[in-house]
CSV table of C-alpha atoms in Angstrom, one decimal:
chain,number,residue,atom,x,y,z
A,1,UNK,CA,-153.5,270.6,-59.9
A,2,UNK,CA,-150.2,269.9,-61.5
A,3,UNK,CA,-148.0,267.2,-60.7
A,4,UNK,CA,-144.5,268.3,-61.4
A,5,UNK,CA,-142.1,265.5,-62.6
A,6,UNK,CA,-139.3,263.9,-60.7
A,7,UNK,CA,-136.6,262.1,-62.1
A,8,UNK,CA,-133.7,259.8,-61.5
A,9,UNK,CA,-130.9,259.6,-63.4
A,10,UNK,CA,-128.2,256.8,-62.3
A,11,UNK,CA,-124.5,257.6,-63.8
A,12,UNK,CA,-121.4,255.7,-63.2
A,13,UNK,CA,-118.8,258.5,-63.0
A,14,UNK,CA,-118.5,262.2,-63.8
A,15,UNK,CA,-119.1,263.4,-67.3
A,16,UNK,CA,-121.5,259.8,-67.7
A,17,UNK,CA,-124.5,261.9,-67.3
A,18,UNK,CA,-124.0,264.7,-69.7
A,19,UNK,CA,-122.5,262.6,-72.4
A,20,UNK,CA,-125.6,260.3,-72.4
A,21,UNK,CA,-128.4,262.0,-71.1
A,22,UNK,CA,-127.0,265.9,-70.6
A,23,UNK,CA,-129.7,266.9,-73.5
A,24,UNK,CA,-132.8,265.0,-71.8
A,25,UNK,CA,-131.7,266.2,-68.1
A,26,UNK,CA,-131.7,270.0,-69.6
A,27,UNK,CA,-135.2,269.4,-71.5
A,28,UNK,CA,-136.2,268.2,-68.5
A,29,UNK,CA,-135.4,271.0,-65.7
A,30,UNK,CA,-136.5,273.7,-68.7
A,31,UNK,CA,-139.8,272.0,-68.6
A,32,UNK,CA,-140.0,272.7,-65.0
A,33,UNK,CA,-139.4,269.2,-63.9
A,34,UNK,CA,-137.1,268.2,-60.8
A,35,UNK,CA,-134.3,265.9,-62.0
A,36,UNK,CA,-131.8,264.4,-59.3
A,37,UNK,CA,-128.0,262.8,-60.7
A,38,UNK,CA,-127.0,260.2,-58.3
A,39,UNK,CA,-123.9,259.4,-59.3
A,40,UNK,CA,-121.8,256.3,-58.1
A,41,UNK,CA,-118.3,257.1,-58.3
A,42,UNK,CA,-116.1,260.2,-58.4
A,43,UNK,CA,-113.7,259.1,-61.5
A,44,UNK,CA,-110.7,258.2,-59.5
A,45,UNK,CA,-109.5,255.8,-62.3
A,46,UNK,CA,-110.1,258.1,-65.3
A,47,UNK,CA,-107.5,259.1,-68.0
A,48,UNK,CA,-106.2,263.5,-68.1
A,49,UNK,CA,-106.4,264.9,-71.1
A,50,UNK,CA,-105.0,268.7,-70.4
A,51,UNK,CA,-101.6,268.7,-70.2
A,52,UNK,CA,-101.7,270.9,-67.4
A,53,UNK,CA,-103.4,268.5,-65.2
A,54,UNK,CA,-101.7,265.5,-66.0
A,55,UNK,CA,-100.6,264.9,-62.9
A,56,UNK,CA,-104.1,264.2,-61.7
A,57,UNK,CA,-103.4,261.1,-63.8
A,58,UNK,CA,-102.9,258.3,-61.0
A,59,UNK,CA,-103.6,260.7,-57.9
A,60,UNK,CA,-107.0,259.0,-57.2
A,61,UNK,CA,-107.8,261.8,-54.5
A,62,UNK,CA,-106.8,264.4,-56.4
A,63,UNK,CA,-108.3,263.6,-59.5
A,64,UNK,CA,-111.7,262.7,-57.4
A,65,UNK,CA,-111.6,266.3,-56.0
A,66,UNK,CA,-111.0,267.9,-59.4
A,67,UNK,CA,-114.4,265.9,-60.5
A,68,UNK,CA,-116.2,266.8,-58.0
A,69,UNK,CA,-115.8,270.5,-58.9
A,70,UNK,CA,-116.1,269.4,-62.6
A,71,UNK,CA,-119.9,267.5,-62.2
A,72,UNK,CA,-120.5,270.5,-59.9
A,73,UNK,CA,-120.1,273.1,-62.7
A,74,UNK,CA,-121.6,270.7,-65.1
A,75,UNK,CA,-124.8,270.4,-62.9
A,76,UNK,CA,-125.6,274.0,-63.0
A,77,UNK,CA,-125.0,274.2,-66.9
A,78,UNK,CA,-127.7,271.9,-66.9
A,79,UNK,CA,-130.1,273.6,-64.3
A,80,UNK,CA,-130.0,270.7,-61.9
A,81,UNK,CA,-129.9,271.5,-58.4
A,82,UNK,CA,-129.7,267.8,-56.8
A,83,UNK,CA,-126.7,265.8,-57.4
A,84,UNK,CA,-125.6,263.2,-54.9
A,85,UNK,CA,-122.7,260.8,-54.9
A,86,UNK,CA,-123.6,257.0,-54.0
A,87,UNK,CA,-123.1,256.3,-50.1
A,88,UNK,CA,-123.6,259.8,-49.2
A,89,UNK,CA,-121.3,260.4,-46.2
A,90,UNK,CA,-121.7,256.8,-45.0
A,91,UNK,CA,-119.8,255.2,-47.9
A,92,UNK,CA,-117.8,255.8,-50.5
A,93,UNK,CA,-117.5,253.7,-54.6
A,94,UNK,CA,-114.5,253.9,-56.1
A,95,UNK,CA,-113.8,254.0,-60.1
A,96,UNK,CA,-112.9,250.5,-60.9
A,97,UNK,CA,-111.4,251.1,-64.0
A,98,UNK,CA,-111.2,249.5,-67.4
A,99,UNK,CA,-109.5,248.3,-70.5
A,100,UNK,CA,-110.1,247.9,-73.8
A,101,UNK,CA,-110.3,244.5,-74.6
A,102,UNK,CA,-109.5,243.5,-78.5
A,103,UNK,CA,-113.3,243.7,-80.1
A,104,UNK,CA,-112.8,247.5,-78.9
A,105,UNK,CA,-114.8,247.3,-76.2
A,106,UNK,CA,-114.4,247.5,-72.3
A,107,UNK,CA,-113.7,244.9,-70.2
A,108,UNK,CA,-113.0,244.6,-65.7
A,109,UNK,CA,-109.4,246.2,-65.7
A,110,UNK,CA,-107.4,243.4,-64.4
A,111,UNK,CA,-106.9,245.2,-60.7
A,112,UNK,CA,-109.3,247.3,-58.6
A,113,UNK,CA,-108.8,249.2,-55.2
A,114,UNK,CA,-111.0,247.3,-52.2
A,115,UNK,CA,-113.1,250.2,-52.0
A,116,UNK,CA,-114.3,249.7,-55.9
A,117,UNK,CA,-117.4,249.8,-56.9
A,118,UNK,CA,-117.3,246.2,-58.8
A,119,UNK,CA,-115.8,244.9,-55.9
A,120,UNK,CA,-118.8,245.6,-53.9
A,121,UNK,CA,-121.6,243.3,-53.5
A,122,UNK,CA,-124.4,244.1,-56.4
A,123,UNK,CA,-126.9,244.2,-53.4
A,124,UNK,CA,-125.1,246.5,-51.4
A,125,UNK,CA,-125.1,249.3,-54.5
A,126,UNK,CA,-128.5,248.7,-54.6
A,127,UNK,CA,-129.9,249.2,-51.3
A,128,UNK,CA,-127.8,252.5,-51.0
A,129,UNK,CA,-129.4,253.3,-54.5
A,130,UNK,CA,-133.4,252.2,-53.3
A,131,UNK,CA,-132.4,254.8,-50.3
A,132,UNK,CA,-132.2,257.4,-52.7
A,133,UNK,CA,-135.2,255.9,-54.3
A,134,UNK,CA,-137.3,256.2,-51.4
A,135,UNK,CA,-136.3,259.8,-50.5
A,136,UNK,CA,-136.9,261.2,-53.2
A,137,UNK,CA,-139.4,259.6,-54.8
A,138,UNK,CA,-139.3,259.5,-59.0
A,139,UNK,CA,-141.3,259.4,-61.4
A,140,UNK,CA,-139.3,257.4,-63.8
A,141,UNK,CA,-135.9,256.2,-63.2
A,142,UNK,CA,-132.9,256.4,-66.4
A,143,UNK,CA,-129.7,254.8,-66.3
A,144,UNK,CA,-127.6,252.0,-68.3
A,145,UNK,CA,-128.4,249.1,-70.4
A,146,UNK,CA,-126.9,246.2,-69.5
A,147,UNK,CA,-124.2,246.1,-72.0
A,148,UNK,CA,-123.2,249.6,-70.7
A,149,UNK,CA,-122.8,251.5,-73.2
A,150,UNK,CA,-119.6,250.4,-74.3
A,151,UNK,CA,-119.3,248.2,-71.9
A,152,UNK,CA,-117.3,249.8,-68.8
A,153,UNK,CA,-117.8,247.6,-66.2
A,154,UNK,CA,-118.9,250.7,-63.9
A,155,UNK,CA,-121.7,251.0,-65.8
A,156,UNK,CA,-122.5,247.5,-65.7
A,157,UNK,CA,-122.8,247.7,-62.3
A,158,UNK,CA,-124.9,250.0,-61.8
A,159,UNK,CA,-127.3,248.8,-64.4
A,160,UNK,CA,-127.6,246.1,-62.2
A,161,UNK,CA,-127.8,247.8,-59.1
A,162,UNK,CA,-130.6,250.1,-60.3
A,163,UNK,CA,-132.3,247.2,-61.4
A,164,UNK,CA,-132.4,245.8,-58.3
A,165,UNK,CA,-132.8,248.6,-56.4
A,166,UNK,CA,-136.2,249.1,-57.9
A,167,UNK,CA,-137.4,245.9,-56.5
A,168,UNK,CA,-135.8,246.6,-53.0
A,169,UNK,CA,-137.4,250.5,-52.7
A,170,UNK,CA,-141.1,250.5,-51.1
A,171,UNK,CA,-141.5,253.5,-53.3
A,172,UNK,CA,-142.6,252.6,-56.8
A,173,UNK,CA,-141.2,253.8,-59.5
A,174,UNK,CA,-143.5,254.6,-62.4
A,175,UNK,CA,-141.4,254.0,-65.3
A,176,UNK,CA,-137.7,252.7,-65.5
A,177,UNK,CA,-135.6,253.7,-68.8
A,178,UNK,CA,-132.2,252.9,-70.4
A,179,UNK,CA,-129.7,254.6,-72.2
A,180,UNK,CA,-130.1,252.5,-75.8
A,181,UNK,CA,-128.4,254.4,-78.7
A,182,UNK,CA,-129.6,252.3,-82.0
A,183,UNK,CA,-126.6,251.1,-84.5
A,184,UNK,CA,-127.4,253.6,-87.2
A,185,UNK,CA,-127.4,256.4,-84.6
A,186,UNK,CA,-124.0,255.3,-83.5
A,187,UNK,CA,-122.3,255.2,-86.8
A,188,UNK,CA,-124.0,258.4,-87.8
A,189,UNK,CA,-122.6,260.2,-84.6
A,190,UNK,CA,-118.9,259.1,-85.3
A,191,UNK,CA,-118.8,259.5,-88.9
A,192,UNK,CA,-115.6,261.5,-89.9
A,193,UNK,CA,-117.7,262.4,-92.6
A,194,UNK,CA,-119.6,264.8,-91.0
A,195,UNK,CA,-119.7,268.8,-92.2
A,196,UNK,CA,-117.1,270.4,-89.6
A,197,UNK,CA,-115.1,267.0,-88.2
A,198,UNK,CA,-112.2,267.9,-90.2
A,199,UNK,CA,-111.3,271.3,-88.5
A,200,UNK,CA,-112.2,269.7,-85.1
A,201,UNK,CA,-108.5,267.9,-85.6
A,202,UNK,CA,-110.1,264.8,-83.9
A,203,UNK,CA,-109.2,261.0,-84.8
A,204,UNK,CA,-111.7,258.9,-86.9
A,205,UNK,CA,-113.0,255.9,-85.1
A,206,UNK,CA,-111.6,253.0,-86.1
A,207,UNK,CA,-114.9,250.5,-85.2
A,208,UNK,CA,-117.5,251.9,-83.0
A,209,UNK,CA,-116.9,252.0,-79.9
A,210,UNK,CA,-120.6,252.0,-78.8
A,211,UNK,CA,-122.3,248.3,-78.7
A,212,UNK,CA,-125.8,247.5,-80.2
A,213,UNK,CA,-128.9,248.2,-78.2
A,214,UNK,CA,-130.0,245.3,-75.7
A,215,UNK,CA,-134.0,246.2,-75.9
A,216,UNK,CA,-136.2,248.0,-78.2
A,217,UNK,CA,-135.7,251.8,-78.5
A,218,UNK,CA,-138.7,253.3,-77.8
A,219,UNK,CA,-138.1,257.0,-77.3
A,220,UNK,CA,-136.0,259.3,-79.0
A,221,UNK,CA,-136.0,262.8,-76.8
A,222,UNK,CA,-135.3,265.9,-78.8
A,223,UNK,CA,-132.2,267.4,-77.3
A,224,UNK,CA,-131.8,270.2,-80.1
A,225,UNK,CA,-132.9,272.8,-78.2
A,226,UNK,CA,-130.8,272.8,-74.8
A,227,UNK,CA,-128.3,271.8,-77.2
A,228,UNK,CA,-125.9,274.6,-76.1
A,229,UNK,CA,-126.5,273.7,-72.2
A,230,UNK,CA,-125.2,270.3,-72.8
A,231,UNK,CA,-122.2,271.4,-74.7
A,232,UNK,CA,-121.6,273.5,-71.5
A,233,UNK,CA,-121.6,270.5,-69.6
A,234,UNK,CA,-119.0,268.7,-72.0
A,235,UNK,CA,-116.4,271.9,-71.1
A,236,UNK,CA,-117.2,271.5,-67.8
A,237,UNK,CA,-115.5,268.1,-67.4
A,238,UNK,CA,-112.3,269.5,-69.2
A,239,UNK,CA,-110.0,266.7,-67.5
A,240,UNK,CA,-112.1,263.7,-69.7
A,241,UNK,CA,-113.4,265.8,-72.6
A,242,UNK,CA,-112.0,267.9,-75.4
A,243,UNK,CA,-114.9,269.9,-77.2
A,244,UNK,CA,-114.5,271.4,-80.7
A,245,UNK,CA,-118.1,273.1,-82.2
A,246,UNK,CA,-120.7,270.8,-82.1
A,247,UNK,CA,-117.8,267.8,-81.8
A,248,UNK,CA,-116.1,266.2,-78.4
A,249,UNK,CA,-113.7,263.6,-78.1
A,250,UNK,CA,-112.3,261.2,-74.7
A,251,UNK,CA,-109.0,261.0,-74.0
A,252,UNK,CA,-108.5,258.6,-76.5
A,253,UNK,CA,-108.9,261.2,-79.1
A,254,UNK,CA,-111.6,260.0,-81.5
A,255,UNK,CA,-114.2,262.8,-82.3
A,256,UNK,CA,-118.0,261.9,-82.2
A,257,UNK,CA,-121.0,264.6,-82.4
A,258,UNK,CA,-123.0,266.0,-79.7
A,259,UNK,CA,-126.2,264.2,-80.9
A,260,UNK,CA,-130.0,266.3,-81.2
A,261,UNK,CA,-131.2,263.0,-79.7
A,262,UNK,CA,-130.8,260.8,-76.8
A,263,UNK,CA,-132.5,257.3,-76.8
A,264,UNK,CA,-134.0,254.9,-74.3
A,265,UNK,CA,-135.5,251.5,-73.9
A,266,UNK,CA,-137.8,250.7,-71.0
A,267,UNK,CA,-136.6,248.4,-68.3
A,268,UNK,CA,-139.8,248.3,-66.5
A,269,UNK,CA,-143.1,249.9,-65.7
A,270,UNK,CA,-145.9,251.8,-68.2
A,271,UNK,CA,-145.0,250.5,-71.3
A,272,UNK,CA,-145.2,253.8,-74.7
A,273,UNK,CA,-148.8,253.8,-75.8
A,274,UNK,CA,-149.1,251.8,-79.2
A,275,UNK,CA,-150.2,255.5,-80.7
A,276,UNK,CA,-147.1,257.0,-79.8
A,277,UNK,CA,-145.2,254.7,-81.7
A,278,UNK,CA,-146.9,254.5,-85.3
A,279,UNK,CA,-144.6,257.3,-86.7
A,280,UNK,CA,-141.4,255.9,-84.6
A,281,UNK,CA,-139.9,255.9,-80.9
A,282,UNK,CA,-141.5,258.6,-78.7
A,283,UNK,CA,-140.2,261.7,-78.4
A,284,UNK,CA,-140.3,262.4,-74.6
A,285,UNK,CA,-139.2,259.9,-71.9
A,286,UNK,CA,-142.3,260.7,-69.8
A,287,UNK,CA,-144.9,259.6,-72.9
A,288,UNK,CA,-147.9,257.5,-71.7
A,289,UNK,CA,-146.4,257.8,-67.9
A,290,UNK,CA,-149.3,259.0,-65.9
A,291,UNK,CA,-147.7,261.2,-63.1
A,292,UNK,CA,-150.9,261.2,-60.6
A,293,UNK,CA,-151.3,257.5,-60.8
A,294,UNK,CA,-147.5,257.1,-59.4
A,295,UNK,CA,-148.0,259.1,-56.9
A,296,UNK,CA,-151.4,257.8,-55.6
A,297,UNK,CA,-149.8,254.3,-55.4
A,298,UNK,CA,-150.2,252.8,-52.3
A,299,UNK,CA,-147.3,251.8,-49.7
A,300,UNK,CA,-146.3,248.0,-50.2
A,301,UNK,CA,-147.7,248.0,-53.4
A,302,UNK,CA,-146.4,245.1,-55.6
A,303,UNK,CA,-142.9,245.6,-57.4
A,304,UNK,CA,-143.6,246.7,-60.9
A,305,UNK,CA,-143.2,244.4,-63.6
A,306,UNK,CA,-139.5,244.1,-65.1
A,307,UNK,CA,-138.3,242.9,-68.6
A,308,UNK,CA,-135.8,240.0,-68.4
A,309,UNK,CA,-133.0,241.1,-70.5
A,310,UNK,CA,-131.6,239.0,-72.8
A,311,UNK,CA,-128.1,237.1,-72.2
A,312,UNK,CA,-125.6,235.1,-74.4
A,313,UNK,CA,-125.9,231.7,-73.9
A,314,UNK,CA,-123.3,230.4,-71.9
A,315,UNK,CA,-121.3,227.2,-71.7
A,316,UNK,CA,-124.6,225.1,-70.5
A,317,UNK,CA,-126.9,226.4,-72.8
A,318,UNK,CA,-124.6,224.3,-75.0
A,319,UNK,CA,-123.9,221.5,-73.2
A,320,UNK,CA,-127.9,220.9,-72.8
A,321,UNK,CA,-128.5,221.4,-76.6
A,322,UNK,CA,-126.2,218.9,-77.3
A,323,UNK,CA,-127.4,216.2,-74.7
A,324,UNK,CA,-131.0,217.3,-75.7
A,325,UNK,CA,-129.9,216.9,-79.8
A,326,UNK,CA,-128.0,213.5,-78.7
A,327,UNK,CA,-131.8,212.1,-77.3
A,328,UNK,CA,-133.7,213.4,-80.1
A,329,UNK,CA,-131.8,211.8,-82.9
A,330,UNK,CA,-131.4,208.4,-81.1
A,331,UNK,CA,-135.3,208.8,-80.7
A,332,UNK,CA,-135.6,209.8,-84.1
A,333,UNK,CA,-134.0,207.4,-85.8
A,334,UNK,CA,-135.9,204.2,-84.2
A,335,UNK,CA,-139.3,206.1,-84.5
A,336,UNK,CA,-139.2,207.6,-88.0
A,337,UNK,CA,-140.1,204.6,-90.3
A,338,UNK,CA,-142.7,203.4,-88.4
A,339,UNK,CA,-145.7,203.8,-90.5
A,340,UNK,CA,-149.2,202.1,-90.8
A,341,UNK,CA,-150.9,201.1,-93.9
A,342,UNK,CA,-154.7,201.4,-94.4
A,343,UNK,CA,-156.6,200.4,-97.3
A,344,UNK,CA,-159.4,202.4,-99.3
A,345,UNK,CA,-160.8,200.0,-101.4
A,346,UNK,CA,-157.6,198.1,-103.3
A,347,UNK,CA,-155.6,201.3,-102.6
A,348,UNK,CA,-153.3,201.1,-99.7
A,349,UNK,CA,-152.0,204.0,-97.8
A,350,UNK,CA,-149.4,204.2,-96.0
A,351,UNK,CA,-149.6,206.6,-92.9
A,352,UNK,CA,-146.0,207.9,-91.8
A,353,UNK,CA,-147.2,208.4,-88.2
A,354,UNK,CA,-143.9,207.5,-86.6
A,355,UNK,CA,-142.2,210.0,-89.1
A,356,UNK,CA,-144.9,212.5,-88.2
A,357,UNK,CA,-143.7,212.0,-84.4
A,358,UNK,CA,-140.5,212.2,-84.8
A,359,UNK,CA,-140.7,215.9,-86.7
A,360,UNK,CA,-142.8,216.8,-83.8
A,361,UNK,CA,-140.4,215.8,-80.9
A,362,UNK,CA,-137.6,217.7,-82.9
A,363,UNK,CA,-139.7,220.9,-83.4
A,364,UNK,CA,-140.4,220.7,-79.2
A,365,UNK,CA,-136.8,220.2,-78.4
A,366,UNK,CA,-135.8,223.3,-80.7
A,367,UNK,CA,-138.3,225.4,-79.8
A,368,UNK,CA,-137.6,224.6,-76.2
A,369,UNK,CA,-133.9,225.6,-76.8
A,370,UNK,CA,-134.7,228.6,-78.9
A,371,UNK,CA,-137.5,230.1,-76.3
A,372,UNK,CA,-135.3,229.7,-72.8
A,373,UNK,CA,-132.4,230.9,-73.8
A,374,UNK,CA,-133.6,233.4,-76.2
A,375,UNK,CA,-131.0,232.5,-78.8
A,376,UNK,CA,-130.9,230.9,-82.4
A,377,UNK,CA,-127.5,229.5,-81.7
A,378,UNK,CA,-128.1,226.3,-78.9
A,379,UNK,CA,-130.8,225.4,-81.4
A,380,UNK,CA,-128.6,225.6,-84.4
A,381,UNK,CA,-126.2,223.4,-82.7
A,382,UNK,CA,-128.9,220.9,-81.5
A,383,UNK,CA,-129.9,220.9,-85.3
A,384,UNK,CA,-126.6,220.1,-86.5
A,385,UNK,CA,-126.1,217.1,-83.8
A,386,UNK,CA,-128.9,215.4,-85.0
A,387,UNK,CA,-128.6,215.8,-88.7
A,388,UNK,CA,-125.0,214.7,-88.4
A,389,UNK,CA,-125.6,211.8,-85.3
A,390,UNK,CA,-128.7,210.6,-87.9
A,391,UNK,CA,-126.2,210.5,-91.3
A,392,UNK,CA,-124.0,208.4,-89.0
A,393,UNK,CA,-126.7,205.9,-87.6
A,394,UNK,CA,-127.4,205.5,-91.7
A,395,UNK,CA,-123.9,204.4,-92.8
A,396,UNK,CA,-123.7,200.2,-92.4
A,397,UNK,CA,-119.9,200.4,-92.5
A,398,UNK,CA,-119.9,203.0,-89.8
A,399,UNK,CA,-121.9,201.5,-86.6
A,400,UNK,CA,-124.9,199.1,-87.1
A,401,UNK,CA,-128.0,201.1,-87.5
A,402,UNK,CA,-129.1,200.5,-91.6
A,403,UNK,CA,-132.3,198.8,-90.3
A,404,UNK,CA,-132.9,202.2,-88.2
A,405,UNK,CA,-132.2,205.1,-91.3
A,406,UNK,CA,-132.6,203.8,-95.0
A,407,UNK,CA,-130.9,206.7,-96.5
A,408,UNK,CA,-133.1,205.6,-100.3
A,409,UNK,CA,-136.6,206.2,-98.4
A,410,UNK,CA,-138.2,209.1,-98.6
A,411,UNK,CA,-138.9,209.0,-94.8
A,412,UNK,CA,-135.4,209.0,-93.7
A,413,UNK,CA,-134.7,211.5,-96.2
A,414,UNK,CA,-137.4,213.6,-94.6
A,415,UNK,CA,-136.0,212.5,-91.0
A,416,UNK,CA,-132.3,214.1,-91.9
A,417,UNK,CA,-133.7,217.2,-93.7
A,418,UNK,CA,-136.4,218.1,-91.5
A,419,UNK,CA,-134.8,219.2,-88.4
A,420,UNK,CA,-132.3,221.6,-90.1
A,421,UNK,CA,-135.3,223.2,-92.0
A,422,UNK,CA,-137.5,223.3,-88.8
A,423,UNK,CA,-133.8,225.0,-86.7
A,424,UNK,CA,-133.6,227.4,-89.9
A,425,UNK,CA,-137.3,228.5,-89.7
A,426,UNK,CA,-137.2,229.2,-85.7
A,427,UNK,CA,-134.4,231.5,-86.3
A,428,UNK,CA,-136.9,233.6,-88.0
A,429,UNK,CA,-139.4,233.8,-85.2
A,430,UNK,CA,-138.5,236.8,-82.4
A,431,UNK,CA,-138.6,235.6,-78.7
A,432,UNK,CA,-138.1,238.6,-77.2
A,433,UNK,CA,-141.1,240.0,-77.2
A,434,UNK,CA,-142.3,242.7,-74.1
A,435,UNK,CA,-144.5,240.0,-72.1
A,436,UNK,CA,-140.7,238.5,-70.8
A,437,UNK,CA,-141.0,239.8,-67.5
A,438,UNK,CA,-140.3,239.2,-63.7
């Protein structure tokens, strides 16, 4: 027997799920697979573009009834027959809105109503997401990365939300999947130079709006087929997009293609078989999933395994490279010359153990700041503060510390070089690899 597919799809606001995934959700429901939109918000904070309508702009409740209508139209251009908004009829998310902050991408708008969706608790979302989770039971799970897209801090949110909400469900999800368009994908889409953006009369981006992918792309779905559905979808949501051909545009005017291919990273779960990948990402988003294994699973079965995401380093991550760089070089520079002479025959030799120590405790401390916080950048710094506090113990006019770093041997020579080399070799070396899980 058959198992026929189910799948999630987690969107922010109206128009989110077409835009990003309205080609995989139409391959998806031709196959014969059922594919539920849960979507978080009703768009109360979004832009008008139709003159006509412009006075939806700022009428939160009348611009959330006009969407409703607009998803509702755009759902059955896609062939999907369950749609849900977050909360049901016990709660409601608002839009929390946005602006663009100067590296052209979103940022939290600077005021939100009480019943937005940032403003509520991350576990909250989520438990109202696992609900729908546990009712309906998916296959595979698809929403955000956790830059968002562009980074609207809707979408954020409910990258985080899903994310948790997979842990909190007691159904398992088989597979969970994020929307991850790679760079050259993203440049390709907006180029102005594309046959046909001329006549479409839309503006040329000025940088991409779109930010690079957080985790290794891994499937690229064929959309070119329900290419036309999707492009339905787009004129359904005529208060946030304009479409021209195979061209649409946001209210702020700058045209982009409707792309043949949507892309994903996996979050979690059954990982693309090695196979799949030889010629390059996968081309469906259930490759290598194995339906009848998900749905076999029994109840209270362990959470599936997650990939920890990788995040800039913050303010500590700093702060403890620099204490850690401080410690190394003081330990450094009163270990490095130490050296023990042995003699073969009437030929000594001199054995630069305490140099060879010294390399070593720097190489840990790098490595250490390179592997926990997944970043060249702490280590860098870390590199630099002991190459610069070891110059300084070495200068006799400076701070008393000659006897400690003799700048004319070739052991303190090798003591200042070394740790910038070793810092300039980890760069090289990925730490992201898919074992990083919780």
């Amino acid at each position: 027997m058959t198992t026929t597919p189910r799948v999630l799809l987690v969107h922010a606001h109206p128009d989110d799920e077409t835009i990003t995934t309205g080609g995989t959700i139409a391959a998806l429901v031709s196959e014969g697979a059922e594919v539920m939109v849960l979507t978080a918000t009703r768009g109360e904070g979004g832009e008008v573009i139709p003159a006509e309508l412009k006075h939806l702009e700022g009428d939160r409740a009348g611009l959330a009834e006009v969407r409703e209508q607009e998803i509702a139209e755009a759902m059955r251009a896609l062939g999907v027959r369950l749609h849900t908004f977050l909360g049901g009829s016990t709660r409601v998310f608002e839009d929390s809105g946005m602006e663009w902050g100067p590296d052209g991408h979103a940022r939290p708008a600077s005021e939100m109503s009480e019943d937005a969706l940032c403003a509520a608790d991350v576990t909250t979302v989520a438990r109202h997401i696992a609900a729908v989770i546990d009712a309906f039971c998916p296959h595979a799970v698809i929403t955000y990365a956790a830059n968002g897209g562009y980074g609207h801090p809707d979408h954020v949110r409910v990258h985080e939300a899903t994310t948790a909400a997979i842990d909190l469900a007691e159904w398992r999800v088989g597979r969970l999947l994020f929307v991850d368009t790679p760079t050259d994908v993203a440049r390709r889409i907006f180029d102005p130079a594309q046959d046909g953006f001329a006549a479409t009369g839309f503006a040329a981006a000025d940088s991409i709006p779109a930010k690079p992918p957080v985790g290794q792309i891994v499937i690229g779905q064929d959309v070119s087929s329900v290419l036309p559905a999707k492009r339905t979808a787009l004129q359904a949501h005529r208060t946030q997009v304009s479409v021209s051909d195979r061209f649409f545009a946001l209210s702020n005017g700058v045209g982009q293609a409707i792309g043949d291919h949507e892309y994903f990273s996996i979050g979690a779960g059954a990982e693309i078989p090695a196979e799949a990948l030889r010629e390059g990402p996968a081309p469906h988003v259930l490759t290598g999933l194995d339906l009848a294994a998900v749905d076999a699973q029994e109840q209270g079965a362990a959470p599936m395994r997650r990939r920890r995401e990788p995040r800039r380093p913050g303010v500590f991550a700093y702060l403890h490279a620099a204490v850690l760089a401080v410690i190394i070089a003081l330990l450094g520079a009163m270990q490095h010359l130490n050296a023990t002479v042995v003699n073969l025959g009437d030929t000594p030799l001199i054995l630069p153990w305490g140099l060879v120590l010294s390399l070593l405790l720097a190489a840990a401390g790098l490595w250490h700041l390179k592997t926990m916080y997944r970043s060249s950048a702490p280590m860098l710094l870390a590199a630099v503060v002991i190459a610069v506090l070891s110059y300084i113990l070495g200068q006799p006019s400076w701070l008393p510390g000659a006897d400690m770093i003799v700048t004319g041997m070739l052991r303190s020579v090798v003591w200042l070089l070394g740790p910038m080399l070793l810092a300039a070799v980890f760069s090289f070396i990925s730490v992201r690899g898919p074992s990083r899980t919780r």
